[in-house]
PDB file of C-alpha atoms in Angstrom:
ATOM      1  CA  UNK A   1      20.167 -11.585   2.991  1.00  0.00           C
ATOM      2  CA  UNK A   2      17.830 -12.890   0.166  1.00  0.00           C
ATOM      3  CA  UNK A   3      18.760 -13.771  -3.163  1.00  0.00           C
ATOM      4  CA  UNK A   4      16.576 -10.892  -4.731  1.00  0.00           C
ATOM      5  CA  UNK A   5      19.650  -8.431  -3.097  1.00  0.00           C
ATOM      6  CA  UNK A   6      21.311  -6.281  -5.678  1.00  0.00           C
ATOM      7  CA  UNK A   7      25.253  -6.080  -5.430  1.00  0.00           C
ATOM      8  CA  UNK A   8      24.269  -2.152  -7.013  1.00  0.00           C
ATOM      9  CA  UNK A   9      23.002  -1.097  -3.564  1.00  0.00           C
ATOM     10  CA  UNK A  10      22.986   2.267  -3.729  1.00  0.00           C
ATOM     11  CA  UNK A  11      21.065   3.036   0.068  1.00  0.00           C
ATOM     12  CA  UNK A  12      23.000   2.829   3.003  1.00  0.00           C
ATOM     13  CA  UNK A  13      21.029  -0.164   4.640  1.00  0.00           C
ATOM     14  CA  UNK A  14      22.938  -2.858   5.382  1.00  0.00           C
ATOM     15  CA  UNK A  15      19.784  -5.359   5.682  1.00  0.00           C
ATOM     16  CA  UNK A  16      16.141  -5.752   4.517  1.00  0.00           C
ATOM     17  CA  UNK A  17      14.841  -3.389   8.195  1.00  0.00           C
ATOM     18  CA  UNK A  18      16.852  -0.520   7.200  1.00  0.00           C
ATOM     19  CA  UNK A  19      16.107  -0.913   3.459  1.00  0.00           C
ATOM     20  CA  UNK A  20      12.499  -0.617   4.256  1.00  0.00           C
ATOM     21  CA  UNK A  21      12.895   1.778   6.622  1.00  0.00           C
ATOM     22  CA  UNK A  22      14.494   3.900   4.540  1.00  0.00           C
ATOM     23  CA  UNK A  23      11.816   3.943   1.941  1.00  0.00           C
ATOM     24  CA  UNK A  24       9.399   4.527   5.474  1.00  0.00           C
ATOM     25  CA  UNK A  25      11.292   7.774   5.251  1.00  0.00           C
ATOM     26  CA  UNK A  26       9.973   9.192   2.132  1.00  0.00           C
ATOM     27  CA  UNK A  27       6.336   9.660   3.714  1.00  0.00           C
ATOM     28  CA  UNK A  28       7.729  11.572   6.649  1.00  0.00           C
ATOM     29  CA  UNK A  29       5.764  14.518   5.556  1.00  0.00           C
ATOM     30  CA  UNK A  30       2.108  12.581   5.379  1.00  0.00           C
ATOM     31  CA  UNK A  31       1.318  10.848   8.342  1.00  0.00           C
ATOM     32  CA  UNK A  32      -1.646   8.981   7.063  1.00  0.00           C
ATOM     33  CA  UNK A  33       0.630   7.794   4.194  1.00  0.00           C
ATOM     34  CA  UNK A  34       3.349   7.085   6.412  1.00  0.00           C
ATOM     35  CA  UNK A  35       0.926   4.759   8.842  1.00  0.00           C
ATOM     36  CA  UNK A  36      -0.757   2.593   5.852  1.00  0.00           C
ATOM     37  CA  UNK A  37       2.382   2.354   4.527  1.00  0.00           C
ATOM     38  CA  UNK A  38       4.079   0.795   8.057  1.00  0.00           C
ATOM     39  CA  UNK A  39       1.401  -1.236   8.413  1.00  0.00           C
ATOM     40  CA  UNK A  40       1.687  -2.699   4.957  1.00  0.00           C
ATOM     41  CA  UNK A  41       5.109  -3.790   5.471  1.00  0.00           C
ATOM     42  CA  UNK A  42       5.291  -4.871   8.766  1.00  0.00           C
ATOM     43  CA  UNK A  43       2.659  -7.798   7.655  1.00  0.00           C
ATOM     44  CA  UNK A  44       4.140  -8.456   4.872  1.00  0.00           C
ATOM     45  CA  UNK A  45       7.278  -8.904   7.346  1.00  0.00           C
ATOM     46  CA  UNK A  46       5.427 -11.015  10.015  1.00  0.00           C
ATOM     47  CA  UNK A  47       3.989 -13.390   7.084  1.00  0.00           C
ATOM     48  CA  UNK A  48       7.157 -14.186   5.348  1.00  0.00           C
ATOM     49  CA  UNK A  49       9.380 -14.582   8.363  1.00  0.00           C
ATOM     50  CA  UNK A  50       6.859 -16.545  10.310  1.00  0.00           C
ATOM     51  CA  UNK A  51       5.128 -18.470   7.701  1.00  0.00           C
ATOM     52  CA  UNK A  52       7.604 -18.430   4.991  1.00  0.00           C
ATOM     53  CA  UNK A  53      10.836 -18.394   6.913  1.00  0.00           C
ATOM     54  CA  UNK A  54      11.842 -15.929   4.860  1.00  0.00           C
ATOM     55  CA  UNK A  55      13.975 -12.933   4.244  1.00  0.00           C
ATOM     56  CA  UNK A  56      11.602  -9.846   2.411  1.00  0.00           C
ATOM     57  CA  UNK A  57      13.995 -10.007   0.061  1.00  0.00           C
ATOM     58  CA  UNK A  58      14.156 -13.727  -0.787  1.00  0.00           C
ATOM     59  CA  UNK A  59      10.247 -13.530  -1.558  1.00  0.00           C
ATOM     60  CA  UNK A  60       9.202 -15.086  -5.090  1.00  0.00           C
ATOM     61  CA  UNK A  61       6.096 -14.544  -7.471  1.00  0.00           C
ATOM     62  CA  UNK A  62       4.974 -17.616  -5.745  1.00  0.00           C
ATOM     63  CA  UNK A  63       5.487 -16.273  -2.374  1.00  0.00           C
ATOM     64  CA  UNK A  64       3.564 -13.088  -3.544  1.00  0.00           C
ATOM     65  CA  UNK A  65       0.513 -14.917  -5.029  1.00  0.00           C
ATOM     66  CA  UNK A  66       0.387 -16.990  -1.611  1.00  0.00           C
ATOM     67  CA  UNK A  67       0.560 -13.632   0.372  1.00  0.00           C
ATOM     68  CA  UNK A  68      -2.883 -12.152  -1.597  1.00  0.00           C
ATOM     69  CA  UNK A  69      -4.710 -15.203  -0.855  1.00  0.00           C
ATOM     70  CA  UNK A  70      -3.233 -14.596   3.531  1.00  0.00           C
ATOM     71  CA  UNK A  71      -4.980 -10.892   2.911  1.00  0.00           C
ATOM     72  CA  UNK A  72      -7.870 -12.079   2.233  1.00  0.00           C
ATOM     73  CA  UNK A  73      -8.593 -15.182   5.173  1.00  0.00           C
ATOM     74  CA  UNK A  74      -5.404 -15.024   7.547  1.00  0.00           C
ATOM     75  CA  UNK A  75      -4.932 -17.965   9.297  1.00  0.00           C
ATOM     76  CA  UNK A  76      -5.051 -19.180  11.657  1.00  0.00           C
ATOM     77  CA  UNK A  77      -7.340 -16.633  13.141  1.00  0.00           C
ATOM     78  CA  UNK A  78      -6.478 -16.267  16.706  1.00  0.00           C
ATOM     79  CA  UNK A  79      -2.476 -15.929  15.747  1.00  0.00           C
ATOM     80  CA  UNK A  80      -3.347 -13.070  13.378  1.00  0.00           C
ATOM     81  CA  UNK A  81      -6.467 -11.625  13.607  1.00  0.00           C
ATOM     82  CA  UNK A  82      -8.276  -9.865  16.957  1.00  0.00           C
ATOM     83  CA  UNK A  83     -11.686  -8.802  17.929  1.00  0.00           C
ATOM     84  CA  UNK A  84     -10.737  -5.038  18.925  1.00  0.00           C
ATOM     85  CA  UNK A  85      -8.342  -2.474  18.432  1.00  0.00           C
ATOM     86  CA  UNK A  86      -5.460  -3.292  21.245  1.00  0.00           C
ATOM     87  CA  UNK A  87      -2.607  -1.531  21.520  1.00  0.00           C
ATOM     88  CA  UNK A  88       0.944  -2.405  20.281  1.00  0.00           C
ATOM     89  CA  UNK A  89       2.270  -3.184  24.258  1.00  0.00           C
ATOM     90  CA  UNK A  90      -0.564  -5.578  24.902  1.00  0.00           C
ATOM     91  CA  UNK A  91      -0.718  -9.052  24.317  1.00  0.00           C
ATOM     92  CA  UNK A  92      -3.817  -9.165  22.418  1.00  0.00           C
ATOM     93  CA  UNK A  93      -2.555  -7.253  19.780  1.00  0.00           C
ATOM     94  CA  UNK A  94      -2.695  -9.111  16.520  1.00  0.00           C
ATOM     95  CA  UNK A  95      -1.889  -7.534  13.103  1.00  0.00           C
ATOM     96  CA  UNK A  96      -5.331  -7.832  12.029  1.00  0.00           C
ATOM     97  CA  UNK A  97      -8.367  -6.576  13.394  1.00  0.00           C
ATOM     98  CA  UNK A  98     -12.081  -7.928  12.952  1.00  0.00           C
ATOM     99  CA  UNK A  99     -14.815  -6.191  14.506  1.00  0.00           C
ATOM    100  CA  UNK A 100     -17.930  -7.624  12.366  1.00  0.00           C
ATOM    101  CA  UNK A 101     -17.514 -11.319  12.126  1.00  0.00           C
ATOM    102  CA  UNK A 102     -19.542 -11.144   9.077  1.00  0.00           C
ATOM    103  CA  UNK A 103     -17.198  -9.537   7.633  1.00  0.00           C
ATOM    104  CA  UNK A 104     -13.576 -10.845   6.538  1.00  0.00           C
ATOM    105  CA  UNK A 105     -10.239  -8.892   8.254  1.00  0.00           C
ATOM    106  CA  UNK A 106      -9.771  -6.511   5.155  1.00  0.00           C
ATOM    107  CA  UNK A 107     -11.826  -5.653   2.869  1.00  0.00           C
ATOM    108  CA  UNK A 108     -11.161  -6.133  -0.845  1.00  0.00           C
ATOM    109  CA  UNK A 109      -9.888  -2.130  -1.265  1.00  0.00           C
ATOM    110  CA  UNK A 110      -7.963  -2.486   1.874  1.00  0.00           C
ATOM    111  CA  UNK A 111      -6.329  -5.980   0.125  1.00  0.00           C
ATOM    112  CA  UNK A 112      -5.599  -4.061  -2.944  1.00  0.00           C
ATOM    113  CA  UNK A 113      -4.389  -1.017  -0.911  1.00  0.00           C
ATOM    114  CA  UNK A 114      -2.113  -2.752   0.462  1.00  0.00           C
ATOM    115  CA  UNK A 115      -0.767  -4.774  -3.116  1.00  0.00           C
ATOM    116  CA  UNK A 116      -0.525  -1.065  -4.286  1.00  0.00           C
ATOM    117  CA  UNK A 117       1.775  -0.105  -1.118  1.00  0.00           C
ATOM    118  CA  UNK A 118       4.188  -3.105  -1.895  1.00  0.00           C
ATOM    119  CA  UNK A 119       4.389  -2.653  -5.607  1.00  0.00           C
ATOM    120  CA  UNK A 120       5.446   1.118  -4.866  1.00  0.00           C
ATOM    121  CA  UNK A 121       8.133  -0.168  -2.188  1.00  0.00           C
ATOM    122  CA  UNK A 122       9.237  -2.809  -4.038  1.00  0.00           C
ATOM    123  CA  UNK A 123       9.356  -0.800  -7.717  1.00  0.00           C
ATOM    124  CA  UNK A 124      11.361   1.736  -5.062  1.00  0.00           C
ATOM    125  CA  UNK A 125      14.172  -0.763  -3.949  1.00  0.00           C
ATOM    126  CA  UNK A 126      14.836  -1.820  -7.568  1.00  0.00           C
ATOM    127  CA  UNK A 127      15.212   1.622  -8.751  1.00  0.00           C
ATOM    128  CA  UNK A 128      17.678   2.350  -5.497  1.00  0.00           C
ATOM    129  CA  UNK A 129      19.795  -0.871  -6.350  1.00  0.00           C
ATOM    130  CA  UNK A 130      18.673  -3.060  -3.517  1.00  0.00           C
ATOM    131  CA  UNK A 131      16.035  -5.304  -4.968  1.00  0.00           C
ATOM    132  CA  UNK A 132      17.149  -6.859  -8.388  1.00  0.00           C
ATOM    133  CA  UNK A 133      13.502  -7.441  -9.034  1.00  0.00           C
ATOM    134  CA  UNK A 134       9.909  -6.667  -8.450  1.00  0.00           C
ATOM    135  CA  UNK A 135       8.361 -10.104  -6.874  1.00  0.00           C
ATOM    136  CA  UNK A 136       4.751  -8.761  -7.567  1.00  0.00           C
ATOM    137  CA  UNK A 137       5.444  -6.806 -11.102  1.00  0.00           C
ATOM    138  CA  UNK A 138       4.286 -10.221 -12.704  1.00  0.00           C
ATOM    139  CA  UNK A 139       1.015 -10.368 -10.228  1.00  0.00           C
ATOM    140  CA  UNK A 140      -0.220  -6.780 -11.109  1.00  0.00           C
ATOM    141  CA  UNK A 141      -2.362  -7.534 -13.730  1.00  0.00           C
ATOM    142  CA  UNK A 142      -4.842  -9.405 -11.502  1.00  0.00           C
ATOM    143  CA  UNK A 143      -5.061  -6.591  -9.234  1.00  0.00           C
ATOM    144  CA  UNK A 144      -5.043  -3.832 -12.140  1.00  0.00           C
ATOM    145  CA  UNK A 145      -8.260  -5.690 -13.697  1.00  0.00           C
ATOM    146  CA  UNK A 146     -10.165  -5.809  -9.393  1.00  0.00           C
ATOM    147  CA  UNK A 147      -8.960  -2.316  -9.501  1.00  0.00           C
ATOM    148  CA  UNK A 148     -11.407  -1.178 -12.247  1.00  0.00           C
ATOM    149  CA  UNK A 149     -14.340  -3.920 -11.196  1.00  0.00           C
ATOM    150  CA  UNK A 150     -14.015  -2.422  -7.582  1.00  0.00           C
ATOM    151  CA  UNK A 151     -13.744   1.400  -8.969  1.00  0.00           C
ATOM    152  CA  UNK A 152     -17.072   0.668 -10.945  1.00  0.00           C
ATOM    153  CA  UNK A 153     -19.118  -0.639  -7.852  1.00  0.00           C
ATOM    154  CA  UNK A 154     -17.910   1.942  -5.782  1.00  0.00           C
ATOM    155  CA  UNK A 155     -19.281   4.283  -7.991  1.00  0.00           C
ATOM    156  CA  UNK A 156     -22.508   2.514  -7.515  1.00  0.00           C
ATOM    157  CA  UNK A 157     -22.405   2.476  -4.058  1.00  0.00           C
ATOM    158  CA  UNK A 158     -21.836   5.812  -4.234  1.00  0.00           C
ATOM    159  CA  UNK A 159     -24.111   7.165  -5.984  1.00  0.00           C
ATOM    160  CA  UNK A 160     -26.923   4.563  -4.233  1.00  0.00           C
ATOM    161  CA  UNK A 161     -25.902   6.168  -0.566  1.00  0.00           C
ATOM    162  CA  UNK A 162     -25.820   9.779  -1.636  1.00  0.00           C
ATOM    163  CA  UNK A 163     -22.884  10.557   0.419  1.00  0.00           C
ATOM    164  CA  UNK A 164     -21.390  14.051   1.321  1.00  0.00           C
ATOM    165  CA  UNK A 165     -18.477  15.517  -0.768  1.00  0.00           C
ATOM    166  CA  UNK A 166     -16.008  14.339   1.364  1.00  0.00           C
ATOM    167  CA  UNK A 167     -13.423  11.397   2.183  1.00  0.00           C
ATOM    168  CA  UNK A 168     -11.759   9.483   5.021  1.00  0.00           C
ATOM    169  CA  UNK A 169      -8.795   9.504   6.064  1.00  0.00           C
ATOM    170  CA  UNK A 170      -8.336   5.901   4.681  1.00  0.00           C
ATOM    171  CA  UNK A 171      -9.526   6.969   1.797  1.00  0.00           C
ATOM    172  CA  UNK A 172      -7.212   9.621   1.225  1.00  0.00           C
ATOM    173  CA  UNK A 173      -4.150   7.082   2.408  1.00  0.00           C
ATOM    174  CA  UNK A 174      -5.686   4.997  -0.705  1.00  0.00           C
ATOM    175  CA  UNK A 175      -5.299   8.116  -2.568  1.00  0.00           C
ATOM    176  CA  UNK A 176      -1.749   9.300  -1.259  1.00  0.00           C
ATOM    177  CA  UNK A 177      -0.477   5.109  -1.646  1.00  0.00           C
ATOM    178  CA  UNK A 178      -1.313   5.134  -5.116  1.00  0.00           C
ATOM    179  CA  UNK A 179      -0.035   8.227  -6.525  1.00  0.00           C
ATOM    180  CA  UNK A 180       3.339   6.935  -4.630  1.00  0.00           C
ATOM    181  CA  UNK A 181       3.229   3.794  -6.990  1.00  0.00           C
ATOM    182  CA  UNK A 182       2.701   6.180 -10.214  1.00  0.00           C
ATOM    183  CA  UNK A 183       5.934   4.904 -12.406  1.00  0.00           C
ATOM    184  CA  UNK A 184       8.842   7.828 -12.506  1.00  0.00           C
ATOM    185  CA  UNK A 185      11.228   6.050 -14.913  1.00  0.00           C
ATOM    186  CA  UNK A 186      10.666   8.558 -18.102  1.00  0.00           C
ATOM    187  CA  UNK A 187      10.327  12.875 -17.687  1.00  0.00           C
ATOM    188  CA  UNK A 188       6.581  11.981 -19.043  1.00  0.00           C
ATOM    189  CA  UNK A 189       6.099   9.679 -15.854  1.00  0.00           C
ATOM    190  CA  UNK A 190       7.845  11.999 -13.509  1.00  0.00           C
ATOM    191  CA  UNK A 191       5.624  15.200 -14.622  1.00  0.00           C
ATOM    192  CA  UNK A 192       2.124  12.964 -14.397  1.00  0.00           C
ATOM    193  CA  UNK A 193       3.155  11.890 -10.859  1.00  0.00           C
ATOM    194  CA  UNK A 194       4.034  15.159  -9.787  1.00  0.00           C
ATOM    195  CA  UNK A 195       0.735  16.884 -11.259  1.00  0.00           C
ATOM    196  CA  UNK A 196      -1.399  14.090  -9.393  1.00  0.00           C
ATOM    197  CA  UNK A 197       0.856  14.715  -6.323  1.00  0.00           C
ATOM    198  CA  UNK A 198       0.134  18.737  -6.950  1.00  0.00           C
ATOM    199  CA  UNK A 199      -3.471  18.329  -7.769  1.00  0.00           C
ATOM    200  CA  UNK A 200      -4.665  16.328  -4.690  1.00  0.00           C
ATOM    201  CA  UNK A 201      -2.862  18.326  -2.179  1.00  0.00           C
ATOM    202  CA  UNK A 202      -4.339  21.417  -3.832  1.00  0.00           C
ATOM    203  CA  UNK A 203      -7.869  19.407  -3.588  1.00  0.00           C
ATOM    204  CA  UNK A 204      -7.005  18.335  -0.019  1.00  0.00           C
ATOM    205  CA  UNK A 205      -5.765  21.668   1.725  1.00  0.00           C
ATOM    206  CA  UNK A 206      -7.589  24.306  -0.184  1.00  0.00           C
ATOM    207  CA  UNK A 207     -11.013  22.301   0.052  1.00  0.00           C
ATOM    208  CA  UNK A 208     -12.103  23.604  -3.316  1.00  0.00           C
ATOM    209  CA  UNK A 209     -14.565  22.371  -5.722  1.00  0.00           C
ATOM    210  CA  UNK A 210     -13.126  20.098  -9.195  1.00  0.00           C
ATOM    211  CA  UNK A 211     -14.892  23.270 -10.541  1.00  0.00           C
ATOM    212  CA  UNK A 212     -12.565  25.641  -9.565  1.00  0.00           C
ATOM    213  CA  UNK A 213      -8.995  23.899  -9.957  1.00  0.00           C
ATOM    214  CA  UNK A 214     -10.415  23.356 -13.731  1.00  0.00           C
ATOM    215  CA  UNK A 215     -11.146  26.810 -14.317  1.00  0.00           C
ATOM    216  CA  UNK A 216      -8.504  28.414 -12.337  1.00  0.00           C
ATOM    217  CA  UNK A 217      -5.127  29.706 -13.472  1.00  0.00           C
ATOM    218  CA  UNK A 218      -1.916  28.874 -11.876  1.00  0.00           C
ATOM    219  CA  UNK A 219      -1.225  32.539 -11.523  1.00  0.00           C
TER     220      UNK A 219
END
């Protein structure tokens, strides 16, 4: 029990596990969601009980900041970070995985992917009375401001490779993570998120151009 515990508990977990599970619960409809999402939290899990000795919900700004600079180089290398894809039962299994060398764990969209995730779950256990505060609402500018710098290069890149109309499934976890941190406090905030929500699974399952969801009626 960390000190960021709210006396207002309003979910029926009885300890940080079944408060995040609980939230878990809310992507039991998207799979791809639901899987970035795990995988977000059970780091964030390993890293503060193992090198923080922490509760989840005794992490500080401080903690937070420390935690972006572990996404980007975890150390040390062989506790957290393996060559291949292993699975869970084996012991080379490592929270991490590195295939290039060249290339660091997670890449900066995956970093901020994951930021995203935690600011949703965390934004989510205030507003159910477990969390009495957001540890990484005072860190979000930093990633707000990579956000557009890595949107803008993208667009680049984009544009440079020529790609197909299409996106991966990582891509559309990206997608499904961030409308899930879209604000809901106000009617206003509520609506947008469920229009985004609305619009990409209209984009996703129909597989129709921008084109024709601009022009088409709802009836």
């Amino acid at each position: 029990a960390g000190p960021n515990r709210s006396p207002l508990n309003t979910l029926a977990a009885r300890n940080d596990g079944e408060a995040l599970a609980a939230w878990l619960a809310n992507f039991h409809d998207s799979p791809n969601t639901l899987q970035s999402a795990r995988k977000a939290v059970e780091r964030l899990w390993l890293w503060s009980t193992e090198v923080r000795g922490k509760a989840i919900s005794a992490l500080t700004h401080e903690d937070m900041l420390a935690y972006q600079s572990f996404l980007a180089d975890p150390q040390p290398r062989e506790r957290w970070v393996a060559s291949a894809q292993y699975k869970r039962s084996d012991a080379n299994w490592r929270p991490f995985t590195q295939r290039d060398p060249a290339k660091p764990p997670l890449s900066l969209a995956s970093q901020r992917q994951a930021l995203v995730i935690l600011n949703g779950c965390f934004r989510w256990l205030m507003e159910a009375g477990y969390f009495l505060h957001n540890p990484l609402h005072l860190s979000r500018r930093t990633w707000r401001k990579s956000r557009v710098k890595q949107a803008q290069e993208a667009e680049v890149s984009v544009d440079a490779r020529a790609t197909g109309r299409w996106l991966t499934e990582d891509e559309w976890a990206v997608i499904g993570a961030t409308i899930e941190a879209l604000p809901r406090e106000t009617l206003r905030d509520l609506e947008y998120y469920s229009r985004c929500r609305w619009v990409m699974a209209l984009l996703y399952l129909a597989k129709i151009r921008l084109s024709a969801v601009a022009t088409t009626t709802m009836g």
